[in-house]
Amino acid sequence: LVARCSPVVVHGAKANRLVNTLSIAFPGIPGEAMLVNLHLAGVACSLGSTCASGSAEAAPSLLAMGLDPEVCKSSVRFSLSSQNFTEEIVEASNRIASVVSKLRTSH
C-alpha cells in the first residue's frame, strides 16, 4: 500500500505493534469515504482506532500519538486473522489501491 497509494501514513510503523492490525492514513481522503467505498469493494475496515469505532471524530489514541487531526480523520484500520490467506491479502490490497486511486482522482 505504501508503494501503490502514496502518500500514506502507517501509524506506529517503527513501533512494536500487533502483526495482524494495520492503522493507515490516506491523507486527503476522508476516512468515511474510504470506509464506504471499501465496503462496496468487499474489503472490511474500521475508522481510526478501536477506541473511536463508529465515530467521525479523530481517534483520541491517534491524536495522543501527536498526529495531525486531519491525518487522523483520513485513517482506517484493517485486521487479519490466522484464517486469512496470502491470496486474500493480495486481493484486498489491490482493491484498496483501486479505491484510493478512484477517490484521489475524484477529489
mmCIF file of C-alpha atoms in Angstrom:
data_model
loop_
_atom_site.group_PDB
_atom_site.id
_atom_site.type_symbol
_atom_site.label_atom_id
_atom_site.label_comp_id
_atom_site.label_asym_id
_atom_site.label_seq_id
_atom_site.Cartn_x
_atom_site.Cartn_y
_atom_site.Cartn_z
ATOM 1 C CA LEU A 1 0.000 0.000 0.000
ATOM 2 C CA VAL A 2 2.888 2.360 0.731
ATOM 3 C CA ALA A 3 4.273 1.819 -2.777
ATOM 4 C CA ARG A 4 0.915 1.953 -4.560
ATOM 5 C CA CYS A 5 -1.059 4.545 -2.586
ATOM 6 C CA SER A 6 1.427 7.215 -1.509
ATOM 7 C CA PRO A 7 1.147 9.484 0.245
ATOM 8 C CA VAL A 8 0.213 7.287 3.186
ATOM 9 C CA VAL A 9 0.946 7.355 6.900
ATOM 10 C CA VAL A 10 1.371 3.974 8.597
ATOM 11 C CA HIS A 11 0.646 4.633 12.255
ATOM 12 C CA GLY A 12 3.306 3.198 14.534
ATOM 13 C CA ALA A 13 5.360 1.965 11.570
ATOM 14 C CA LYS A 14 8.573 1.886 13.612
ATOM 15 C CA ALA A 15 6.989 0.703 16.864
ATOM 16 C CA ASN A 16 6.324 -2.771 18.184
ATOM 17 C CA ARG A 17 2.707 -3.371 17.249
ATOM 18 C CA LEU A 18 0.254 -6.154 16.558
ATOM 19 C CA VAL A 19 1.231 -8.074 13.450
ATOM 20 C CA ASN A 20 -2.387 -8.577 12.379
ATOM 21 C CA THR A 21 -3.525 -4.957 12.557
ATOM 22 C CA LEU A 22 -2.751 -2.034 10.258
ATOM 23 C CA SER A 23 -3.776 1.521 11.045
ATOM 24 C CA ILE A 24 -3.051 3.660 7.998
ATOM 25 C CA ALA A 25 -3.982 7.129 6.788
ATOM 26 C CA PHE A 26 -4.549 8.180 3.211
ATOM 27 C CA PRO A 27 -4.118 11.980 3.504
ATOM 28 C CA GLY A 28 -6.663 13.935 1.503
ATOM 29 C CA ILE A 29 -9.248 11.156 1.576
ATOM 30 C CA PRO A 30 -11.848 11.280 4.354
ATOM 31 C CA GLY A 31 -11.938 8.073 6.384
ATOM 32 C CA GLU A 32 -15.699 7.867 5.913
ATOM 33 C CA ALA A 33 -15.270 7.845 2.114
ATOM 34 C CA MET A 34 -12.680 5.079 2.407
ATOM 35 C CA LEU A 35 -14.955 3.088 4.713
ATOM 36 C CA VAL A 36 -17.953 3.247 2.366
ATOM 37 C CA ASN A 37 -16.009 2.608 -0.827
ATOM 38 C CA LEU A 38 -14.009 -0.252 0.660
ATOM 39 C CA HIS A 39 -17.236 -1.816 1.926
ATOM 40 C CA LEU A 40 -18.649 -1.606 -1.604
ATOM 41 C CA ALA A 41 -15.406 -3.192 -2.884
ATOM 42 C CA GLY A 42 -15.778 -6.080 -0.419
ATOM 43 C CA VAL A 43 -12.990 -5.021 1.955
ATOM 44 C CA ALA A 44 -13.794 -4.759 5.656
ATOM 45 C CA CYS A 45 -12.194 -1.975 7.670
ATOM 46 C CA SER A 46 -12.912 0.347 10.561
ATOM 47 C CA LEU A 47 -12.313 4.023 11.104
ATOM 48 C CA GLY A 48 -9.416 5.284 13.201
ATOM 49 C CA SER A 49 -8.715 3.120 16.204
ATOM 50 C CA THR A 50 -10.707 0.732 18.335
ATOM 51 C CA CYS A 51 -11.497 3.427 20.874
ATOM 52 C CA ALA A 52 -13.094 5.552 18.136
ATOM 53 C CA SER A 53 -15.037 2.933 16.192
ATOM 54 C CA GLY A 54 -18.238 4.401 14.816
ATOM 55 C CA SER A 55 -17.110 7.973 15.414
ATOM 56 C CA ALA A 56 -16.418 10.554 12.711
ATOM 57 C CA GLU A 57 -14.124 12.409 15.110
ATOM 58 C CA ALA A 58 -10.377 11.917 15.110
ATOM 59 C CA ALA A 59 -9.419 8.900 17.234
ATOM 60 C CA PRO A 60 -8.146 10.006 20.653
ATOM 61 C CA SER A 61 -5.374 7.406 20.576
ATOM 62 C CA LEU A 62 -4.082 8.724 17.230
ATOM 63 C CA LEU A 63 -4.248 12.313 18.473
ATOM 64 C CA ALA A 64 -2.329 11.238 21.597
ATOM 65 C CA MET A 65 0.433 9.988 19.295
ATOM 66 C CA GLY A 66 0.828 13.611 18.157
ATOM 67 C CA LEU A 67 -0.669 13.098 14.711
ATOM 68 C CA ASP A 68 -2.290 15.926 12.800
ATOM 69 C CA PRO A 69 -6.084 15.790 13.296
ATOM 70 C CA GLU A 70 -6.647 15.828 9.517
ATOM 71 C CA VAL A 71 -4.360 12.792 9.108
ATOM 72 C CA CYS A 72 -6.273 11.082 11.904
ATOM 73 C CA LYS A 73 -9.562 11.711 10.093
ATOM 74 C CA SER A 74 -8.159 10.019 6.971
ATOM 75 C CA SER A 75 -7.235 6.866 8.883
ATOM 76 C CA VAL A 76 -8.684 3.397 8.555
ATOM 77 C CA ARG A 77 -7.840 0.166 10.338
ATOM 78 C CA PHE A 78 -7.510 -3.307 8.831
ATOM 79 C CA SER A 79 -7.322 -6.502 10.857
ATOM 80 C CA LEU A 80 -6.402 -10.017 9.785
ATOM 81 C CA SER A 81 -6.883 -13.398 11.384
ATOM 82 C CA SER A 82 -4.965 -16.641 11.230
ATOM 83 C CA GLN A 83 -7.655 -17.817 8.805
ATOM 84 C CA ASN A 84 -6.752 -15.271 6.118
ATOM 85 C CA PHE A 85 -4.736 -16.493 3.144
ATOM 86 C CA THR A 86 -1.979 -14.653 1.294
ATOM 87 C CA GLU A 87 -4.175 -14.516 -1.816
ATOM 88 C CA GLU A 88 -6.899 -12.734 0.152
ATOM 89 C CA ILE A 89 -4.419 -10.154 1.428
ATOM 90 C CA VAL A 90 -3.075 -9.523 -2.076
ATOM 91 C CA GLU A 91 -6.619 -9.159 -3.449
ATOM 92 C CA ALA A 92 -7.581 -6.807 -0.602
ATOM 93 C CA SER A 93 -4.510 -4.649 -1.242
ATOM 94 C CA ASN A 94 -5.420 -4.487 -4.948
ATOM 95 C CA ARG A 95 -8.941 -3.376 -4.069
ATOM 96 C CA ILE A 96 -7.669 -0.829 -1.538
ATOM 97 C CA ALA A 97 -5.242 0.650 -4.089
ATOM 98 C CA SER A 98 -8.067 0.865 -6.624
ATOM 99 C CA VAL A 99 -10.345 2.669 -4.155
ATOM 100 C CA VAL A 100 -7.581 5.101 -3.173
ATOM 101 C CA SER A 101 -6.866 5.870 -6.828
ATOM 102 C CA LYS A 102 -10.561 6.421 -7.548
ATOM 103 C CA LEU A 103 -11.074 8.688 -4.536
ATOM 104 C CA ARG A 104 -7.937 10.729 -5.141
ATOM 105 C CA THR A 105 -8.992 11.262 -8.774
ATOM 106 C CA SER A 106 -12.490 12.390 -7.756
ATOM 107 C CA HIS A 107 -11.387 14.816 -5.005
#
